[in-house]
Amino acid sequence: MNFQTERLGPHMAAAVDGVDLNRLPDAPTQAALTRVLHDNLVLCIRGQRLAPVPFRDAMAQFGVPVLRKQLARTTECAEVNIISSEDRDVLGDGKRLVNGENWHTDDSFMREPCSLTMLYGVVVPAVGGDTQFTNMYAAYADLPDEMKARIDGLKVIHKYSSSRKLSRISTRPAAEMAAMPEATHPLVRTHPETGRKSLYLNPNRMEQVVGLDRAESDRLLDALIAHATQPAYEYRHAWRQGDIVIWDNRCTMHKANADYPDGERRLMHRVIVAGTAPY
Ligand code: SIN
């Protein structure tokens, strides 16, 4: 399979054209797609038209799909979650919920957070609804040496319902909340496949830096978040219907935007694939 690659942002993100994922790529093509992803952190595969099962099967070529029950799922395929402009806090106040509306990396409250997320634009609004990404390799590389020396080796506690969280989260059953895992992860992680170091932050899930008092921990986390979310590190994806955007949670953060006009619909199908404990 031949495909064409186009660089999307100055320091991250690439799009490929000429791939129909209804036919699984052969091994060299799959390896080439994975290389584009590793080199660019965010990979957009244009022009797809996929039912949930073939979407899951195509994403399974990048890793092992995992179930997430905090989000709605398609009836056809349990590993395909739904993110929609119609999302509501159904077990709570019933009000609109925007999943992922603040900077985050997926699943950092898990001991083994997912490595990749794949979002498929089934219906996209005519304007707005972009997804923003930030390059955490670059954010780490640009830190002053004294800051690198200070944070290398530090660990952070991540919780599903962190007291620092910015986003409203959906109401979950009490038993599920009580069983929700938390995890301690390094502040600087090494990508298991590229060997590159990146900042590992999640403003929505980080609770406290281990070994620092709360005020000092908050100051450090706030400073690192402000640094990593500067426009200089950002790529903003304007969706086209049929885009599949795959991002690497080990070296990026992302955020959704619900800035499209009322009455416009946005429907995304999402798959995540398994990762390993960050180190
Ligand atoms: C997410 O955070 O996984 C969703 C991003 C989006 O809907 O743009």
Short mmCIF file of C-alpha atoms and ligand atoms in Angstrom, two decimals:
data_model
loop_
_atom_site.label_atom_id
_atom_site.label_comp_id
_atom_site.label_asym_id
_atom_site.label_seq_id
_atom_site.Cartn_x
_atom_site.Cartn_y
_atom_site.Cartn_z
CA MET A 1 0.00 0.00 0.00
CA ASN A 2 1.40 3.40 -0.96
CA PHE A 3 0.45 6.50 0.97
CA GLN A 4 1.33 10.18 0.85
CA THR A 5 2.48 12.00 3.99
CA GLU A 6 1.98 15.68 4.75
CA ARG A 7 3.50 17.49 7.73
CA LEU A 8 0.77 19.37 9.60
CA GLY A 9 2.51 21.37 12.33
CA PRO A 10 5.99 22.90 12.54
CA HIS A 11 7.19 20.43 15.21
CA MET A 12 4.54 17.69 15.37
CA ALA A 13 1.64 15.99 13.56
CA ALA A 14 1.46 14.48 10.08
CA ALA A 15 -1.42 13.37 7.85
CA VAL A 16 -1.44 10.42 5.49
CA ASP A 17 -3.67 9.97 2.45
CA GLY A 18 -4.23 6.94 0.27
CA VAL A 19 -5.00 4.38 3.00
CA ASP A 20 -8.37 2.61 3.32
CA LEU A 21 -8.42 0.88 6.69
CA ASN A 22 -11.30 -1.37 5.66
CA ARG A 23 -8.41 -3.44 4.28
CA LEU A 24 -5.79 -4.02 6.97
CA PRO A 25 -2.39 -2.65 5.93
CA ASP A 26 0.32 -5.19 5.11
CA ALA A 27 3.25 -5.43 7.53
CA PRO A 28 5.57 -2.91 5.76
CA THR A 29 2.73 -0.36 5.48
CA GLN A 30 1.79 -0.81 9.13
CA ALA A 31 5.45 -0.38 10.14
CA ALA A 32 5.63 2.79 8.02
CA LEU A 33 2.47 4.22 9.65
CA THR A 34 3.87 3.48 13.11
CA ARG A 35 7.11 5.23 12.12
CA VAL A 36 5.19 8.33 10.99
CA LEU A 37 3.42 8.30 14.36
CA HIS A 38 6.65 7.95 16.35
CA ASP A 39 8.33 10.71 14.36
CA ASN A 40 5.37 13.10 14.53
CA LEU A 41 3.57 12.17 17.82
CA VAL A 42 0.17 12.74 16.18
CA LEU A 43 -0.89 10.86 13.04
CA CYS A 44 -4.00 11.73 11.03
CA ILE A 45 -5.26 9.12 8.56
CA ARG A 46 -7.58 10.94 6.16
CA GLY A 47 -10.77 9.90 4.43
CA GLN A 48 -11.92 6.86 6.39
CA ARG A 49 -15.41 5.32 6.43
CA LEU A 50 -15.37 2.60 9.05
CA ALA A 51 -17.97 0.71 11.06
CA PRO A 52 -17.00 0.11 14.73
CA VAL A 53 -15.62 -3.43 14.30
CA PRO A 54 -13.31 -2.62 11.34
CA PHE A 55 -12.23 0.56 13.19
CA ARG A 56 -11.26 -1.52 16.24
CA ASP A 57 -9.51 -4.10 14.04
CA ALA A 58 -7.49 -1.43 12.22
CA MET A 59 -6.46 0.18 15.51
CA ALA A 60 -5.48 -3.24 16.88
CA GLN A 61 -2.59 -3.16 14.37
CA PHE A 62 -1.06 -0.42 16.58
CA GLY A 63 -1.58 -2.18 19.93
CA VAL A 64 -4.03 -4.12 22.06
CA PRO A 65 -7.41 -2.32 22.39
CA VAL A 66 -8.65 -1.97 25.96
CA LEU A 67 -12.16 -1.43 27.36
CA ARG A 68 -13.11 1.80 29.14
CA LYS A 69 -16.47 1.78 30.83
CA GLN A 70 -16.38 5.45 31.97
CA LEU A 71 -17.45 6.42 28.43
CA ALA A 72 -20.43 5.23 26.37
CA ARG A 73 -19.69 2.33 24.01
CA THR A 74 -21.02 1.40 20.60
CA THR A 75 -23.44 -1.52 20.56
CA GLU A 76 -21.46 -3.18 17.78
CA CYS A 77 -18.08 -3.17 19.53
CA ALA A 78 -17.36 -2.71 23.26
CA GLU A 79 -13.81 -1.43 22.66
CA VAL A 80 -15.16 1.51 20.65
CA ASN A 81 -16.19 4.37 22.93
CA ILE A 82 -18.38 7.28 21.89
CA ILE A 83 -17.54 10.95 22.49
CA SER A 84 -20.38 13.16 21.38
CA SER A 85 -21.82 16.65 21.52
CA GLU A 86 -24.82 14.89 23.10
CA ASP A 87 -22.83 13.57 26.11
CA ARG A 88 -24.63 14.19 29.41
CA ASP A 89 -23.89 13.44 33.05
CA VAL A 90 -26.60 10.76 33.00
CA LEU A 91 -26.04 9.48 36.56
CA GLY A 92 -25.70 13.04 37.94
CA ASP A 93 -27.41 16.32 37.04
CA GLY A 94 -28.09 15.33 33.41
CA LYS A 95 -26.24 18.42 32.16
CA ARG A 96 -23.97 18.53 29.10
CA LEU A 97 -20.48 17.08 29.64
CA VAL A 98 -17.51 17.85 27.43
CA ASN A 99 -15.08 14.96 27.66
CA GLY A 100 -11.47 16.05 27.67
CA GLU A 101 -12.09 19.80 27.72
CA ASN A 102 -8.89 20.60 29.65
CA TRP A 103 -5.30 19.59 28.96
CA HIS A 104 -4.66 15.96 29.83
CA THR A 105 -3.04 12.71 28.80
CA ASP A 106 -5.32 9.69 28.81
CA ASP A 107 -5.64 7.34 31.76
CA SER A 108 -2.74 8.56 33.89
CA PHE A 109 -4.60 7.43 37.04
CA MET A 110 -3.96 3.86 35.89
CA ARG A 111 -0.76 2.04 36.78
CA GLU A 112 -0.34 1.16 33.12
CA PRO A 113 -1.92 4.07 31.21
CA CYS A 114 -2.92 3.50 27.60
CA SER A 115 -0.13 4.23 25.13
CA LEU A 116 -2.16 5.52 22.17
CA THR A 117 -5.60 7.00 21.63
CA MET A 118 -7.39 6.86 18.29
CA LEU A 119 -10.25 9.25 17.60
CA TYR A 120 -12.36 8.86 14.47
CA GLY A 121 -14.37 11.85 13.26
CA VAL A 122 -17.68 10.26 12.29
CA VAL A 123 -19.57 13.59 12.26
CA VAL A 124 -17.62 16.83 12.65
CA PRO A 125 -18.98 20.37 12.98
CA ALA A 126 -18.56 22.79 10.08
CA VAL A 127 -16.62 25.14 12.38
CA GLY A 128 -14.91 24.58 15.72
CA GLY A 129 -14.49 21.35 17.67
CA ASP A 130 -10.72 21.27 17.09
CA THR A 131 -8.47 19.07 19.23
CA GLN A 132 -5.29 20.73 20.56
CA PHE A 133 -2.07 18.82 21.21
CA THR A 134 1.12 19.79 22.97
CA ASN A 135 4.56 18.30 22.38
CA MET A 136 5.93 17.05 25.69
CA TYR A 137 9.33 16.00 24.26
CA ALA A 138 9.92 19.61 23.20
CA ALA A 139 8.56 20.99 26.47
CA TYR A 140 11.03 18.83 28.40
CA ALA A 141 13.97 19.52 26.09
CA ASP A 142 13.54 23.30 26.47
CA LEU A 143 13.56 23.31 30.28
CA PRO A 144 16.60 24.97 31.88
CA ASP A 145 19.22 22.47 33.08
CA GLU A 146 18.56 23.41 36.74
CA MET A 147 14.87 22.54 36.34
CA LYS A 148 15.73 19.25 34.60
CA ALA A 149 18.07 18.38 37.49
CA ARG A 150 15.34 19.27 40.00
CA ILE A 151 12.56 17.19 38.45
CA ASP A 152 14.44 14.16 37.07
CA GLY A 153 13.61 11.40 39.55
CA LEU A 154 10.53 13.11 41.07
CA LYS A 155 7.26 11.19 41.12
CA VAL A 156 3.65 12.39 41.13
CA ILE A 157 0.48 10.79 42.50
CA HIS A 158 -2.30 10.71 39.85
CA LYS A 159 -5.96 10.23 40.85
CA TYR A 160 -9.13 9.88 38.76
CA SER A 161 -10.86 12.55 40.86
CA SER A 162 -7.85 14.71 41.73
CA SER A 163 -8.44 17.69 44.01
CA ARG A 164 -6.60 19.79 41.37
CA LYS A 165 -8.82 18.69 38.47
CA LEU A 166 -10.24 21.35 36.16
CA SER A 167 -12.85 19.30 34.28
CA ARG A 168 -16.24 18.24 35.55
CA ILE A 169 -16.26 14.44 35.48
CA SER A 170 -19.25 12.21 34.90
CA THR A 171 -20.94 10.87 38.02
CA ARG A 172 -20.03 7.21 38.50
CA PRO A 173 -21.54 4.61 40.84
CA ALA A 174 -20.06 4.80 44.38
CA ALA A 175 -18.65 1.26 44.19
CA GLU A 176 -16.87 2.08 40.92
CA MET A 177 -15.39 5.29 42.39
CA ALA A 178 -14.19 3.40 45.49
CA ALA A 179 -12.46 0.84 43.26
CA MET A 180 -10.90 3.47 40.97
CA PRO A 181 -7.13 2.95 40.89
CA GLU A 182 -4.55 5.65 41.52
CA ALA A 183 -0.95 5.59 40.46
CA THR A 184 2.44 7.15 41.11
CA HIS A 185 4.32 8.08 37.94
CA PRO A 186 7.61 9.82 37.13
CA LEU A 187 7.42 13.50 36.23
CA VAL A 188 9.90 12.84 33.43
CA ARG A 189 9.37 9.64 31.50
CA THR A 190 11.33 7.80 28.83
CA HIS A 191 9.39 6.63 25.80
CA PRO A 192 9.77 2.82 25.64
CA GLU A 193 9.99 2.81 21.84
CA THR A 194 11.79 6.02 20.87
CA GLY A 195 14.02 6.25 23.98
CA ARG A 196 13.26 10.00 24.17
CA LYS A 197 12.51 11.82 27.42
CA SER A 198 9.34 13.85 27.91
CA LEU A 199 7.49 15.68 30.65
CA TYR A 200 4.63 13.54 31.94
CA LEU A 201 1.90 15.86 33.21
CA ASN A 202 -1.85 15.59 33.55
CA PRO A 203 -3.37 18.79 34.98
CA ASN A 204 -6.64 16.93 35.41
CA ARG A 205 -5.35 13.94 37.38
CA MET A 206 -2.15 14.96 39.16
CA GLU A 207 -2.63 15.25 42.91
CA GLN A 208 0.78 15.94 44.47
CA VAL A 209 4.50 15.51 43.92
CA VAL A 210 5.82 12.82 46.25
CA GLY A 211 8.10 14.28 48.95
CA LEU A 212 7.03 17.94 48.47
CA ASP A 213 4.55 19.75 50.71
CA ARG A 214 1.28 20.71 49.06
CA ALA A 215 2.14 24.36 48.41
CA GLU A 216 5.53 23.58 46.90
CA SER A 217 4.06 20.73 44.85
CA ASP A 218 1.29 23.01 43.50
CA ARG A 219 3.85 25.69 42.59
CA LEU A 220 6.02 23.22 40.71
CA LEU A 221 3.13 21.54 38.87
CA ASP A 222 1.55 24.89 37.95
CA ALA A 223 4.88 26.17 36.58
CA LEU A 224 5.45 23.01 34.50
CA ILE A 225 1.87 23.04 33.14
CA ALA A 226 2.19 26.72 32.17
CA HIS A 227 5.48 25.93 30.42
CA ALA A 228 4.20 22.85 28.55
CA THR A 229 0.97 24.45 27.32
CA GLN A 230 2.58 27.47 25.67
CA PRO A 231 1.41 27.97 22.06
CA ALA A 232 4.98 27.27 20.87
CA TYR A 233 4.54 23.56 21.70
CA GLU A 234 1.05 23.23 20.25
CA TYR A 235 -0.55 21.70 17.19
CA ARG A 236 -4.27 22.31 16.71
CA HIS A 237 -6.18 19.79 14.62
CA ALA A 238 -9.14 21.09 12.59
CA TRP A 239 -11.17 17.98 11.87
CA ARG A 240 -12.34 16.77 8.49
CA GLN A 241 -15.05 14.15 8.43
CA GLY A 242 -13.42 10.74 8.12
CA ASP A 243 -10.16 11.71 9.85
CA ILE A 244 -8.72 9.19 12.28
CA VAL A 245 -6.30 10.96 14.58
CA ILE A 246 -3.93 8.78 16.57
CA TRP A 247 -1.85 10.34 19.32
CA ASP A 248 0.85 9.08 21.61
CA ASN A 249 -0.13 9.75 25.23
CA ARG A 250 3.45 9.08 26.34
CA CYS A 251 4.77 12.30 24.79
CA THR A 252 1.74 14.57 24.25
CA MET A 253 -1.18 16.14 26.06
CA HIS A 254 -4.43 17.08 24.33
CA LYS A 255 -7.68 18.93 24.89
CA ALA A 256 -11.10 19.07 23.24
CA ASN A 257 -12.99 22.23 22.29
CA ALA A 258 -16.78 22.51 22.45
CA ASP A 259 -16.78 25.91 20.73
CA TYR A 260 -18.99 24.93 17.77
CA PRO A 261 -22.46 26.52 17.42
CA ASP A 262 -25.47 25.03 19.22
CA GLY A 263 -27.23 22.54 17.00
CA GLU A 264 -23.98 21.42 15.31
CA ARG A 265 -23.21 17.77 15.95
CA ARG A 266 -19.83 16.24 16.77
CA LEU A 267 -19.58 12.46 16.99
CA MET A 268 -16.29 10.68 17.58
CA HIS A 269 -15.52 7.01 17.96
CA ARG A 270 -12.55 6.27 20.19
CA VAL A 271 -10.23 3.33 20.75
CA ILE A 272 -7.33 3.23 23.20
CA VAL A 273 -4.56 0.67 23.23
CA ALA A 274 -2.69 -0.79 26.19
CA GLY A 275 0.51 0.74 27.53
CA THR A 276 3.11 -0.12 30.14
CA ALA A 277 3.99 1.53 33.46
CA PRO A 278 5.90 4.78 32.73
CA TYR A 279 9.59 4.85 33.74
C1 SIN B 1 -10.37 13.19 24.40
O1 SIN B 1 -9.89 13.91 25.25
O2 SIN B 1 -10.12 11.98 24.38
C2 SIN B 1 -11.33 13.77 23.37
C3 SIN B 1 -10.70 14.80 22.51
C4 SIN B 1 -11.70 15.43 21.57
O3 SIN B 1 -12.89 15.09 21.61
O4 SIN B 1 -11.29 16.31 20.80
#
